């Protein structure tokens, strides 16, 4: 990026709410049902029907507003946003316009070096989704209206974001919050979280914002970053050539790594917004607001602080373990069985998450039960097995759902801590490897590792490493003198 310029970015995020029924009718929101089966006269906008607002939609959006430090407006109203498109049988989208339910919030994003930045949230409003057009290869377009009326919340940020990295951190935080709240699954690839990026550039030091463009159609976090970088570079190039930025909407093409102009920007007045006559204003009084706020779960930042303060984990660990609610839950379940917090963290961050990531599953579906992992850590801690044997036991645990104690017993893996037995093996190893012993005596310290290896081989890895080290050292030093 050209150093003379600075980017200004505002994000509009649409999050599909995890309600069972649609926003204004009783139709199911279930994904994957056969096309055009989740429909009724209301979500198809037949004349004379009356929508009824789903209470859950309000509760979920208020929860998000509270989690992002917004003011919850006691009164908010729905509006019709009128436009024609084949996937919108009603001819308008029921949304909120002048009086949204949540306003004036913010979240904090955190950079790698630990510094934070506050990103303002202009508003969060409730609205409904449109249907889906499917274009086949023989010029036919098919319409599936199952998604019509599925509830969304739109989170609009202030133009406080200054780079694609900040946009990425902001989005990650939003995703984390909705997942912790359990109000949206946050899956960008599947479209349950969607993001439009508004981008402009200006000379550094300039107070006024430049003309912005809006990029749509990014279906992953990486693509949001790439699209923003592409657009920043494109705009700077135009300005450097003394050109002017046209206010327009662009579509991101992930295959070509480019954005293409879709249409010149429509203005709010093009939509002929007007208050929805068929829906009452939404009133969220103090009582209801308090009732919702009592359902507020621990949020990612609180959870992270708890892991650091209560369980003494390094900040890095706390971040990895709280990246999703289910990982944090798994950790907290493991430490109900063991008090070795740091080992629990290490095992989850490496062994557990490796399998979870390789198999592309959620840790909720991970085959090793948290209490079994806790028990495994206890077996290491109380000396029953070594850390090395524990890795073997863990592999067995992955294969079938058995407790580590059962596996240790059945495979006869209990650690040999009996020093008389280890001493006997140490002596055999030293007698059988005279030339290495000579090397040691002549000052070649590094053959020590060889002896440890031999003893471990004799005991199939079961000897207590600490005892082996101590006994070997003692015997060898005796031979030296
Ligand atoms: P519009 O009227 O085009 O919908 P809004 O003012 O409602 O624009 O803002 C939409 C989004 O664009 C918000 O996220 C806002 O922060 C962002 N935004 C507004 N102005 C700019 C700008 N000049 N550059 C980048 N983003 C902007
Ligand atoms: Zn319906
Ligand atoms: Mg707007």
CSV table of C-alpha atoms and ligand atoms in Angstrom, one decimal:
chain,number,residue,atom,x,y,z
A,1,UNK,CA,0.0,0.0,0.0
A,2,UNK,CA,1.2,3.5,-0.9
A,3,UNK,CA,2.4,5.2,2.3
A,4,UNK,CA,0.8,8.5,1.5
A,5,UNK,CA,-2.7,7.1,1.9
A,6,UNK,CA,-4.8,5.8,4.6
A,7,UNK,CA,-7.8,3.4,4.3
A,8,UNK,CA,-11.2,4.0,5.9
A,9,UNK,CA,-13.4,1.0,6.3
A,10,UNK,CA,-16.9,0.3,7.7
A,11,UNK,CA,-18.4,-3.2,7.8
A,12,UNK,CA,-22.0,-4.3,7.6
A,13,UNK,CA,-22.4,-7.8,9.0
A,14,UNK,CA,-25.5,-9.9,8.5
A,15,UNK,CA,-25.9,-12.7,11.0
A,16,UNK,CA,-28.6,-15.3,10.6
A,17,UNK,CA,-30.3,-15.9,13.9
A,18,UNK,CA,-30.6,-19.4,15.2
A,19,UNK,CA,-34.4,-19.4,15.8
A,20,UNK,CA,-36.5,-22.4,15.0
A,21,UNK,CA,-39.1,-20.4,13.1
A,22,UNK,CA,-39.0,-17.5,10.7
A,23,UNK,CA,-39.2,-13.8,11.8
A,24,UNK,CA,-42.8,-13.1,11.0
A,25,UNK,CA,-44.5,-16.5,10.5
A,26,UNK,CA,-44.4,-20.0,11.9
A,27,UNK,CA,-42.4,-21.6,9.0
A,28,UNK,CA,-39.3,-23.6,9.9
A,29,UNK,CA,-35.8,-22.1,9.3
A,30,UNK,CA,-34.3,-25.5,8.8
A,31,UNK,CA,-31.5,-25.5,6.3
A,32,UNK,CA,-31.5,-28.2,3.6
A,33,UNK,CA,-35.2,-29.0,3.5
A,34,UNK,CA,-36.4,-29.5,-0.1
A,35,UNK,CA,-36.7,-26.2,-2.0
A,36,UNK,CA,-39.9,-24.2,-1.5
A,37,UNK,CA,-41.2,-26.4,1.4
A,38,UNK,CA,-40.6,-24.0,4.3
A,39,UNK,CA,-43.2,-21.5,3.0
A,40,UNK,CA,-46.6,-20.0,3.8
A,41,UNK,CA,-48.7,-17.1,2.5
A,42,UNK,CA,-47.0,-14.7,5.1
A,43,UNK,CA,-43.4,-15.2,4.0
A,44,UNK,CA,-44.6,-15.2,0.4
A,45,UNK,CA,-46.3,-11.8,1.0
A,46,UNK,CA,-49.7,-12.8,-0.3
A,47,UNK,CA,-52.2,-9.9,-0.1
A,48,UNK,CA,-54.1,-9.5,3.1
A,49,UNK,CA,-51.8,-11.6,5.4
A,50,UNK,CA,-50.5,-10.3,8.7
A,51,UNK,CA,-47.0,-10.9,10.0
A,52,UNK,CA,-46.4,-11.5,13.7
A,53,UNK,CA,-43.0,-10.8,15.1
A,54,UNK,CA,-41.0,-13.8,16.6
A,55,UNK,CA,-40.1,-12.8,20.2
A,56,UNK,CA,-36.8,-14.7,20.0
A,57,UNK,CA,-35.6,-12.4,17.2
A,58,UNK,CA,-35.9,-9.4,19.6
A,59,UNK,CA,-34.3,-11.3,22.4
A,60,UNK,CA,-31.3,-12.4,20.4
A,61,UNK,CA,-30.8,-9.0,18.9
A,62,UNK,CA,-31.0,-7.3,22.3
A,63,UNK,CA,-28.5,-9.8,23.7
A,64,UNK,CA,-26.1,-8.9,20.9
A,65,UNK,CA,-26.7,-5.2,21.6
A,66,UNK,CA,-25.9,-5.7,25.3
A,67,UNK,CA,-22.8,-7.7,24.5
A,68,UNK,CA,-21.5,-4.9,22.2
A,69,UNK,CA,-22.2,-2.0,24.6
A,70,UNK,CA,-25.1,-0.6,22.7
A,71,UNK,CA,-28.0,1.4,23.9
A,72,UNK,CA,-31.2,-0.6,23.6
A,73,UNK,CA,-33.9,1.6,22.3
A,74,UNK,CA,-37.1,1.2,24.3
A,75,UNK,CA,-39.1,1.7,21.1
A,76,UNK,CA,-38.0,0.6,17.6
A,77,UNK,CA,-40.0,0.2,14.4
A,78,UNK,CA,-39.9,-2.0,11.4
A,79,UNK,CA,-39.8,-0.4,7.9
A,80,UNK,CA,-40.3,-1.7,4.4
A,81,UNK,CA,-37.4,-1.5,2.1
A,82,UNK,CA,-38.9,-1.7,-1.4
A,83,UNK,CA,-37.1,-3.2,-4.3
A,84,UNK,CA,-37.7,-5.7,-7.0
A,85,UNK,CA,-35.8,-8.9,-7.3
A,86,UNK,CA,-37.0,-12.4,-8.3
A,87,UNK,CA,-35.8,-13.8,-5.0
A,88,UNK,CA,-38.1,-11.4,-3.1
A,89,UNK,CA,-41.7,-12.3,-3.8
A,90,UNK,CA,-43.0,-9.7,-1.4
A,91,UNK,CA,-41.4,-6.8,-3.3
A,92,UNK,CA,-40.0,-5.4,-0.1
A,93,UNK,CA,-37.8,-6.5,2.7
A,94,UNK,CA,-39.1,-6.0,6.2
A,95,UNK,CA,-36.2,-4.3,8.0
A,96,UNK,CA,-35.5,-1.4,10.4
A,97,UNK,CA,-34.5,2.0,9.2
A,98,UNK,CA,-34.8,5.2,11.2
A,99,UNK,CA,-35.4,3.7,14.6
A,100,UNK,CA,-33.3,0.5,15.0
A,101,UNK,CA,-33.4,-1.6,18.1
A,102,UNK,CA,-29.7,-1.1,19.2
A,103,UNK,CA,-27.4,1.9,18.7
A,104,UNK,CA,-24.1,3.5,19.7
A,105,UNK,CA,-22.1,0.4,20.8
A,106,UNK,CA,-18.5,-0.7,20.4
A,107,UNK,CA,-16.3,-3.7,20.7
A,108,UNK,CA,-12.5,-3.9,21.3
A,109,UNK,CA,-10.2,-5.6,18.9
A,110,UNK,CA,-6.8,-6.8,20.1
A,111,UNK,CA,-3.6,-6.8,18.0
A,112,UNK,CA,-0.9,-9.4,18.2
A,113,UNK,CA,1.3,-7.1,20.3
A,114,UNK,CA,-1.5,-6.9,22.9
A,115,UNK,CA,-2.6,-3.3,22.2
A,116,UNK,CA,-6.3,-2.8,21.7
A,117,UNK,CA,-8.5,-0.5,19.6
A,118,UNK,CA,-12.2,0.4,20.0
A,119,UNK,CA,-14.4,0.0,16.9
A,120,UNK,CA,-17.7,1.8,17.1
A,121,UNK,CA,-21.0,0.1,16.3
A,122,UNK,CA,-23.4,2.5,14.7
A,123,UNK,CA,-26.5,0.3,15.0
A,124,UNK,CA,-27.8,-3.3,15.1
A,125,UNK,CA,-31.2,-3.9,13.5
A,126,UNK,CA,-33.5,-6.8,12.8
A,127,UNK,CA,-34.5,-7.8,9.3
A,128,UNK,CA,-35.4,-10.8,7.2
A,129,UNK,CA,-33.5,-12.7,4.6
A,130,UNK,CA,-34.5,-13.0,0.9
A,131,UNK,CA,-34.8,-16.3,-1.1
A,132,UNK,CA,-32.1,-17.9,-3.2
A,133,UNK,CA,-31.7,-17.9,-7.0
A,134,UNK,CA,-30.0,-21.0,-8.4
A,135,UNK,CA,-28.6,-20.5,-12.0
A,136,UNK,CA,-28.1,-23.8,-13.8
A,137,UNK,CA,-25.8,-24.4,-16.8
A,138,UNK,CA,-28.6,-24.2,-19.4
A,139,UNK,CA,-29.7,-20.6,-18.8
A,140,UNK,CA,-32.4,-21.6,-16.4
A,141,UNK,CA,-32.8,-19.8,-13.1
A,142,UNK,CA,-34.5,-21.6,-10.2
A,143,UNK,CA,-36.0,-19.9,-7.2
A,144,UNK,CA,-36.0,-21.4,-3.7
A,145,UNK,CA,-37.9,-19.2,-1.3
A,146,UNK,CA,-37.2,-21.3,1.9
A,147,UNK,CA,-34.9,-18.5,3.1
A,148,UNK,CA,-37.5,-15.8,2.7
A,149,UNK,CA,-38.3,-14.4,6.1
A,150,UNK,CA,-35.5,-16.1,8.0
A,151,UNK,CA,-34.4,-13.7,10.7
A,152,UNK,CA,-31.2,-11.7,10.4
A,153,UNK,CA,-29.6,-9.1,12.5
A,154,UNK,CA,-27.4,-6.5,10.7
A,155,UNK,CA,-24.5,-5.0,12.6
A,156,UNK,CA,-23.2,-1.8,11.1
A,157,UNK,CA,-19.8,-0.5,12.2
A,158,UNK,CA,-18.6,3.0,12.3
A,159,UNK,CA,-15.9,3.8,9.7
A,160,UNK,CA,-13.3,3.2,12.4
A,161,UNK,CA,-11.4,0.4,10.7
A,162,UNK,CA,-8.2,1.4,9.0
A,163,UNK,CA,-6.8,-1.8,7.4
A,164,UNK,CA,-7.8,-5.3,6.2
A,165,UNK,CA,-6.1,-6.7,9.3
A,166,UNK,CA,-8.3,-4.6,11.6
A,167,UNK,CA,-11.3,-5.7,9.5
A,168,UNK,CA,-10.3,-9.3,10.1
A,169,UNK,CA,-9.9,-8.8,13.8
A,170,UNK,CA,-13.3,-7.1,14.0
A,171,UNK,CA,-15.1,-9.8,12.1
A,172,UNK,CA,-13.4,-12.5,14.2
A,173,UNK,CA,-14.6,-10.8,17.4
A,174,UNK,CA,-18.2,-10.5,16.1
A,175,UNK,CA,-18.2,-14.1,15.1
A,176,UNK,CA,-16.8,-15.1,18.5
A,177,UNK,CA,-19.5,-13.0,20.3
A,178,UNK,CA,-22.5,-14.4,18.3
A,179,UNK,CA,-21.2,-17.9,18.9
A,180,UNK,CA,-20.8,-17.4,22.6
A,181,UNK,CA,-24.3,-16.0,22.8
A,182,UNK,CA,-25.5,-19.0,20.8
A,183,UNK,CA,-27.6,-16.7,18.5
A,184,UNK,CA,-25.8,-17.5,15.2
A,185,UNK,CA,-23.5,-20.2,14.2
A,186,UNK,CA,-21.1,-17.7,12.6
A,187,UNK,CA,-20.3,-19.8,9.6
A,188,UNK,CA,-19.2,-17.5,6.8
A,189,UNK,CA,-18.6,-20.3,4.3
A,190,UNK,CA,-22.2,-21.4,4.6
A,191,UNK,CA,-23.5,-17.9,4.6
A,192,UNK,CA,-24.9,-17.7,8.1
A,193,UNK,CA,-22.5,-14.8,8.6
A,194,UNK,CA,-22.1,-12.4,5.7
A,195,UNK,CA,-20.1,-9.2,5.4
A,196,UNK,CA,-20.2,-6.2,3.1
A,197,UNK,CA,-17.2,-4.0,3.2
A,198,UNK,CA,-17.3,-0.2,2.7
A,199,UNK,CA,-14.0,1.1,1.6
A,200,UNK,CA,-12.5,4.5,0.9
A,201,UNK,CA,-9.0,6.0,1.0
A,202,UNK,CA,-7.7,9.4,1.8
A,203,UNK,CA,-4.4,11.2,2.1
A,204,UNK,CA,-2.9,10.7,5.6
A,205,UNK,CA,-3.7,13.7,7.7
A,206,UNK,CA,-6.8,14.5,5.7
A,207,UNK,CA,-9.9,15.0,7.9
A,208,UNK,CA,-12.6,14.4,5.2
A,209,UNK,CA,-13.5,10.9,4.1
A,210,UNK,CA,-13.1,9.9,0.5
A,211,UNK,CA,-15.8,8.5,-1.7
A,212,UNK,CA,-16.5,4.9,-0.7
A,213,UNK,CA,-17.4,1.8,-2.6
A,214,UNK,CA,-19.1,-1.3,-1.2
A,215,UNK,CA,-17.8,-4.8,-1.8
A,216,UNK,CA,-20.1,-7.8,-1.5
A,217,UNK,CA,-19.9,-11.5,-1.9
A,218,UNK,CA,-17.0,-12.5,0.2
A,219,UNK,CA,-17.5,-15.9,1.7
A,220,UNK,CA,-14.6,-16.3,4.0
A,221,UNK,CA,-12.6,-14.2,6.4
A,222,UNK,CA,-9.6,-14.5,4.1
A,223,UNK,CA,-11.6,-13.2,1.2
A,224,UNK,CA,-12.8,-10.2,3.1
A,225,UNK,CA,-9.1,-9.3,3.7
A,226,UNK,CA,-8.2,-9.9,0.1
A,227,UNK,CA,-11.1,-8.0,-1.2
A,228,UNK,CA,-10.3,-5.0,1.0
A,229,UNK,CA,-6.7,-5.0,0.0
A,230,UNK,CA,-7.7,-5.2,-3.6
A,231,UNK,CA,-10.0,-2.3,-3.3
A,232,UNK,CA,-7.6,-0.1,-1.4
A,233,UNK,CA,-5.0,-0.6,-4.1
A,234,UNK,CA,-7.5,0.0,-6.9
A,235,UNK,CA,-8.7,3.3,-5.4
A,236,UNK,CA,-5.1,4.5,-4.7
A,237,UNK,CA,-4.2,3.8,-8.3
A,238,UNK,CA,-7.1,5.8,-9.6
A,239,UNK,CA,-6.3,8.7,-7.3
A,240,UNK,CA,-2.6,8.6,-8.3
A,241,UNK,CA,-3.7,8.9,-11.9
A,242,UNK,CA,-5.7,12.0,-11.0
A,243,UNK,CA,-8.9,10.1,-11.4
A,244,UNK,CA,-12.1,10.1,-9.3
A,245,UNK,CA,-13.6,7.2,-7.3
A,246,UNK,CA,-17.2,6.4,-8.4
A,247,UNK,CA,-19.5,5.4,-5.6
A,248,UNK,CA,-20.6,1.9,-6.6
A,249,UNK,CA,-21.2,-1.6,-5.4
A,250,UNK,CA,-18.6,-4.2,-6.4
A,251,UNK,CA,-18.8,-8.0,-6.4
A,252,UNK,CA,-15.8,-10.0,-5.2
A,253,UNK,CA,-14.7,-12.9,-7.4
A,254,UNK,CA,-12.7,-15.2,-5.3
A,255,UNK,CA,-11.4,-17.3,-8.2
A,256,UNK,CA,-10.1,-14.3,-10.1
A,257,UNK,CA,-9.0,-12.4,-6.9
A,258,UNK,CA,-10.7,-9.3,-8.3
A,259,UNK,CA,-13.8,-7.2,-7.6
A,260,UNK,CA,-16.1,-6.2,-10.4
A,261,UNK,CA,-18.6,-3.4,-10.6
A,262,UNK,CA,-22.1,-4.6,-10.1
A,263,UNK,CA,-24.1,-1.4,-10.1
A,264,UNK,CA,-23.8,2.2,-9.3
A,265,UNK,CA,-24.6,2.8,-5.7
A,266,UNK,CA,-28.3,3.0,-4.8
A,267,UNK,CA,-29.3,5.7,-2.4
A,268,UNK,CA,-31.7,5.2,0.6
A,269,UNK,CA,-34.4,7.2,-1.2
A,270,UNK,CA,-34.3,4.7,-4.0
A,271,UNK,CA,-35.9,2.2,-1.6
A,272,UNK,CA,-38.8,4.3,-0.6
A,273,UNK,CA,-38.5,3.2,2.9
A,274,UNK,CA,-41.7,3.7,5.0
A,275,UNK,CA,-42.8,2.4,8.4
A,276,UNK,CA,-44.3,-1.1,8.2
A,277,UNK,CA,-48.0,-0.7,8.7
A,278,UNK,CA,-48.7,-4.3,9.6
A,279,UNK,CA,-46.3,-4.5,12.6
A,280,UNK,CA,-46.5,-2.7,15.9
A,281,UNK,CA,-43.6,-0.8,17.2
A,282,UNK,CA,-41.3,-3.1,19.2
A,283,UNK,CA,-41.2,-2.1,22.9
A,284,UNK,CA,-38.4,-3.4,25.0
A,285,UNK,CA,-39.1,-2.0,28.5
A,286,UNK,CA,-36.6,-2.1,31.5
A,287,UNK,CA,-38.1,-5.4,32.8
A,288,UNK,CA,-37.8,-7.2,29.5
A,289,UNK,CA,-34.3,-5.8,29.0
A,290,UNK,CA,-33.2,-7.0,32.4
A,291,UNK,CA,-34.7,-10.4,31.9
A,292,UNK,CA,-32.7,-10.8,28.7
A,293,UNK,CA,-29.6,-9.5,30.3
A,294,UNK,CA,-29.9,-12.1,33.0
A,295,UNK,CA,-29.5,-14.7,30.2
A,296,UNK,CA,-26.1,-13.2,29.2
A,297,UNK,CA,-23.5,-15.9,29.2
A,298,UNK,CA,-19.8,-15.3,29.9
A,299,UNK,CA,-18.4,-13.4,26.9
A,300,UNK,CA,-15.0,-14.2,25.2
A,301,UNK,CA,-13.1,-11.5,26.9
A,302,UNK,CA,-14.4,-12.4,30.4
A,303,UNK,CA,-13.7,-16.0,29.8
A,304,UNK,CA,-10.1,-15.2,28.7
A,305,UNK,CA,-9.5,-13.1,31.8
A,306,UNK,CA,-10.8,-15.9,33.9
A,307,UNK,CA,-8.4,-18.4,32.4
A,308,UNK,CA,-5.5,-16.0,33.1
A,309,UNK,CA,-6.5,-14.9,36.6
A,310,UNK,CA,-8.1,-18.0,38.0
A,311,UNK,CA,-6.2,-20.7,36.4
A,312,UNK,CA,-2.9,-18.9,35.9
A,313,UNK,CA,-2.6,-19.6,32.3
A,314,UNK,CA,-0.4,-17.6,30.0
A,315,UNK,CA,-2.3,-15.1,27.8
A,316,UNK,CA,-1.4,-17.0,24.7
A,317,UNK,CA,-3.0,-20.2,26.1
A,318,UNK,CA,-6.1,-18.3,27.2
A,319,UNK,CA,-6.5,-16.9,23.7
A,320,UNK,CA,-6.3,-20.2,22.0
A,321,UNK,CA,-8.6,-21.9,24.5
A,322,UNK,CA,-11.3,-19.2,24.2
A,323,UNK,CA,-11.3,-18.9,20.5
A,324,UNK,CA,-14.6,-20.8,20.5
A,325,UNK,CA,-17.0,-21.3,23.3
A,326,UNK,CA,-16.9,-25.1,22.9
A,327,UNK,CA,-13.1,-25.2,23.3
A,328,UNK,CA,-13.4,-23.1,26.5
A,329,UNK,CA,-16.1,-25.4,27.7
A,330,UNK,CA,-14.0,-28.5,27.0
A,331,UNK,CA,-11.1,-27.0,28.9
A,332,UNK,CA,-13.3,-26.2,31.9
A,333,UNK,CA,-14.7,-29.7,31.9
A,334,UNK,CA,-11.2,-31.2,31.8
A,335,UNK,CA,-10.1,-29.2,34.9
A,336,UNK,CA,-13.1,-30.5,36.8
A,337,UNK,CA,-11.2,-33.8,36.9
A,338,UNK,CA,-7.6,-32.5,37.3
A,339,UNK,CA,-6.0,-29.5,38.9
A,340,UNK,CA,-3.1,-29.6,36.5
A,341,UNK,CA,-4.4,-26.5,34.6
A,342,UNK,CA,-1.2,-25.9,32.5
A,343,UNK,CA,-1.0,-29.5,31.4
A,344,UNK,CA,-4.6,-29.5,30.5
A,345,UNK,CA,-4.0,-26.4,28.4
A,346,UNK,CA,-1.0,-27.9,26.7
A,347,UNK,CA,-2.7,-31.1,25.8
A,348,UNK,CA,-5.8,-29.4,24.4
A,349,UNK,CA,-3.7,-26.8,22.4
A,350,UNK,CA,-1.6,-29.5,20.8
A,351,UNK,CA,-2.9,-33.1,20.9
A,352,UNK,CA,-6.6,-32.4,21.0
A,353,UNK,CA,-6.9,-29.5,18.7
A,354,UNK,CA,-4.6,-31.2,16.2
A,355,UNK,CA,-7.1,-34.1,15.8
A,356,UNK,CA,-10.1,-31.7,15.9
A,357,UNK,CA,-8.6,-29.5,13.1
A,358,UNK,CA,-7.4,-32.5,11.1
A,359,UNK,CA,-10.9,-34.0,11.2
A,360,UNK,CA,-12.5,-30.6,10.7
A,361,UNK,CA,-14.9,-31.2,13.6
A,362,UNK,CA,-16.2,-29.2,16.5
A,363,UNK,CA,-14.5,-30.1,19.8
A,364,UNK,CA,-18.0,-30.9,21.0
A,365,UNK,CA,-17.9,-33.9,18.7
A,366,UNK,CA,-14.4,-34.9,19.8
A,367,UNK,CA,-14.3,-38.6,20.7
A,368,UNK,CA,-12.2,-38.3,23.9
A,369,UNK,CA,-14.4,-37.2,26.8
A,370,UNK,CA,-13.0,-34.3,28.8
A,371,UNK,CA,-13.1,-36.3,32.1
A,372,UNK,CA,-11.0,-39.0,30.4
A,373,UNK,CA,-8.4,-36.5,29.4
A,374,UNK,CA,-8.4,-35.1,32.9
A,375,UNK,CA,-7.9,-38.6,34.3
A,376,UNK,CA,-5.0,-39.2,31.9
A,377,UNK,CA,-3.3,-36.0,33.2
A,378,UNK,CA,-3.8,-37.3,36.8
A,379,UNK,CA,-2.1,-40.6,35.8
A,380,UNK,CA,0.9,-38.6,34.7
A,381,UNK,CA,0.9,-36.3,37.7
A,382,UNK,CA,0.8,-39.1,40.2
A,383,UNK,CA,3.5,-41.0,38.5
A,384,UNK,CA,1.5,-44.0,37.3
A,385,UNK,CA,2.6,-43.4,33.7
A,386,UNK,CA,5.2,-41.2,32.0
A,387,UNK,CA,4.3,-38.4,29.7
A,388,UNK,CA,5.6,-40.4,26.8
A,389,UNK,CA,3.4,-43.4,27.6
A,390,UNK,CA,0.5,-41.0,28.0
A,391,UNK,CA,0.8,-40.1,24.3
A,392,UNK,CA,0.4,-43.8,23.5
A,393,UNK,CA,-2.6,-44.1,25.8
A,394,UNK,CA,-4.1,-41.0,24.2
A,395,UNK,CA,-3.8,-42.7,20.8
A,396,UNK,CA,-5.7,-45.7,22.1
A,397,UNK,CA,-8.3,-43.4,23.6
A,398,UNK,CA,-8.9,-41.8,20.2
A,399,UNK,CA,-9.7,-45.3,18.8
A,400,UNK,CA,-12.3,-46.3,21.3
A,401,UNK,CA,-14.1,-44.8,24.2
A,402,UNK,CA,-12.3,-46.2,27.2
A,403,UNK,CA,-10.9,-44.7,30.3
A,404,UNK,CA,-7.1,-44.2,30.4
A,405,UNK,CA,-6.9,-46.4,33.6
A,406,UNK,CA,-8.5,-49.3,31.8
A,407,UNK,CA,-6.1,-48.9,28.9
A,408,UNK,CA,-3.0,-48.6,31.2
A,409,UNK,CA,-4.1,-51.7,33.1
A,410,UNK,CA,-4.9,-53.8,30.1
A,411,UNK,CA,-1.7,-52.9,28.2
A,412,UNK,CA,0.4,-53.2,31.3
A,413,UNK,CA,1.8,-49.7,30.9
A,414,UNK,CA,2.2,-48.7,34.5
A,415,UNK,CA,5.4,-46.8,34.9
A,416,UNK,CA,8.3,-48.6,36.7
A,417,UNK,CA,9.3,-46.4,39.5
A,418,UNK,CA,10.7,-49.1,41.6
A,419,UNK,CA,14.4,-48.1,41.8
A,420,UNK,CA,15.6,-51.6,42.6
A,421,UNK,CA,14.2,-52.9,39.3
A,422,UNK,CA,15.5,-49.9,37.4
A,423,UNK,CA,18.9,-50.2,39.0
A,424,UNK,CA,19.1,-53.8,37.8
A,425,UNK,CA,18.3,-52.7,34.2
A,426,UNK,CA,20.8,-49.8,34.4
A,427,UNK,CA,23.5,-52.2,35.4
A,428,UNK,CA,22.8,-54.6,32.6
A,429,UNK,CA,22.8,-51.7,30.1
A,430,UNK,CA,26.2,-50.5,31.4
A,431,UNK,CA,27.7,-54.0,31.3
A,432,UNK,CA,26.4,-54.6,27.8
A,433,UNK,CA,27.8,-51.3,26.4
A,434,UNK,CA,31.4,-51.2,27.6
A,435,UNK,CA,32.7,-49.0,24.8
A,436,UNK,CA,30.1,-46.3,25.4
A,437,UNK,CA,30.9,-46.4,29.1
A,438,UNK,CA,34.6,-45.8,28.2
A,439,UNK,CA,33.6,-42.8,26.1
A,440,UNK,CA,31.6,-41.4,29.0
A,441,UNK,CA,34.5,-41.8,31.3
A,442,UNK,CA,36.8,-40.1,28.8
A,443,UNK,CA,34.5,-37.0,29.0
A,444,UNK,CA,32.1,-37.6,26.2
A,445,UNK,CA,29.0,-36.5,28.1
A,446,UNK,CA,26.7,-36.8,25.2
A,447,UNK,CA,26.6,-40.7,25.3
A,448,UNK,CA,24.5,-40.2,28.4
A,449,UNK,CA,21.4,-39.9,26.2
A,450,UNK,CA,22.3,-43.2,24.6
A,451,UNK,CA,22.2,-45.0,28.0
A,452,UNK,CA,18.8,-43.4,28.8
A,453,UNK,CA,17.6,-44.6,25.4
A,454,UNK,CA,18.8,-48.2,26.1
A,455,UNK,CA,17.1,-48.3,29.5
A,456,UNK,CA,13.9,-47.0,28.0
A,457,UNK,CA,14.1,-49.7,25.3
A,458,UNK,CA,14.6,-52.4,27.9
A,459,UNK,CA,11.5,-51.2,29.8
A,460,UNK,CA,9.4,-50.5,26.7
A,461,UNK,CA,9.4,-46.8,27.7
A,462,UNK,CA,7.8,-47.5,31.1
A,463,UNK,CA,10.7,-46.6,33.4
A,464,UNK,CA,10.3,-43.4,35.3
A,465,UNK,CA,12.6,-41.1,33.4
A,466,UNK,CA,13.6,-39.1,36.5
A,467,UNK,CA,14.7,-42.3,38.3
A,468,UNK,CA,16.5,-43.5,35.3
A,469,UNK,CA,18.4,-40.3,34.9
A,470,UNK,CA,19.4,-40.2,38.6
A,471,UNK,CA,20.5,-43.8,38.8
A,472,UNK,CA,22.5,-43.6,35.5
A,473,UNK,CA,24.2,-40.5,36.6
A,474,UNK,CA,25.1,-42.0,39.9
A,475,UNK,CA,26.5,-45.2,38.5
A,476,UNK,CA,28.5,-43.5,35.8
A,477,UNK,CA,30.0,-41.0,38.1
A,478,UNK,CA,31.0,-43.9,40.4
A,479,UNK,CA,32.8,-45.6,37.4
A,480,UNK,CA,34.6,-42.3,36.6
A,481,UNK,CA,36.2,-42.0,40.0
B,1,LIG,P1,-25.0,4.3,3.0
B,1,LIG,O1,-25.8,5.5,3.1
B,1,LIG,O2,-24.2,4.2,1.7
B,1,LIG,O3,-25.6,3.0,3.3
B,1,LIG,P2,-23.9,4.5,5.6
B,1,LIG,O4,-23.6,5.9,6.1
B,1,LIG,O5,-25.2,4.0,6.0
B,1,LIG,O6,-23.8,4.5,4.0
B,1,LIG,O7,-22.8,3.6,6.0
B,1,LIG,C1,-22.7,2.2,5.6
B,1,LIG,C2,-21.4,1.7,6.0
B,1,LIG,O8,-20.3,2.4,5.4
B,1,LIG,C3,-21.1,1.9,7.5
B,1,LIG,O9,-20.5,0.7,8.0
B,1,LIG,C4,-20.1,3.1,7.6
B,1,LIG,O10,-19.3,3.0,8.7
B,1,LIG,C5,-19.4,2.9,6.3
B,1,LIG,N1,-18.9,4.2,5.7
B,1,LIG,C6,-19.6,5.3,5.6
B,1,LIG,N2,-18.8,6.3,5.0
B,1,LIG,C7,-17.7,5.7,4.7
B,1,LIG,C8,-16.5,6.1,4.0
B,1,LIG,N3,-16.4,7.3,3.5
B,1,LIG,N4,-15.5,5.2,3.8
B,1,LIG,C9,-15.6,3.9,4.3
B,1,LIG,N5,-16.7,3.5,4.9
B,1,LIG,C10,-17.7,4.3,5.1
B,2,LIG,ZN1,-43.9,-18.6,6.3
B,3,LIG,MG1,-26.9,2.8,5.1
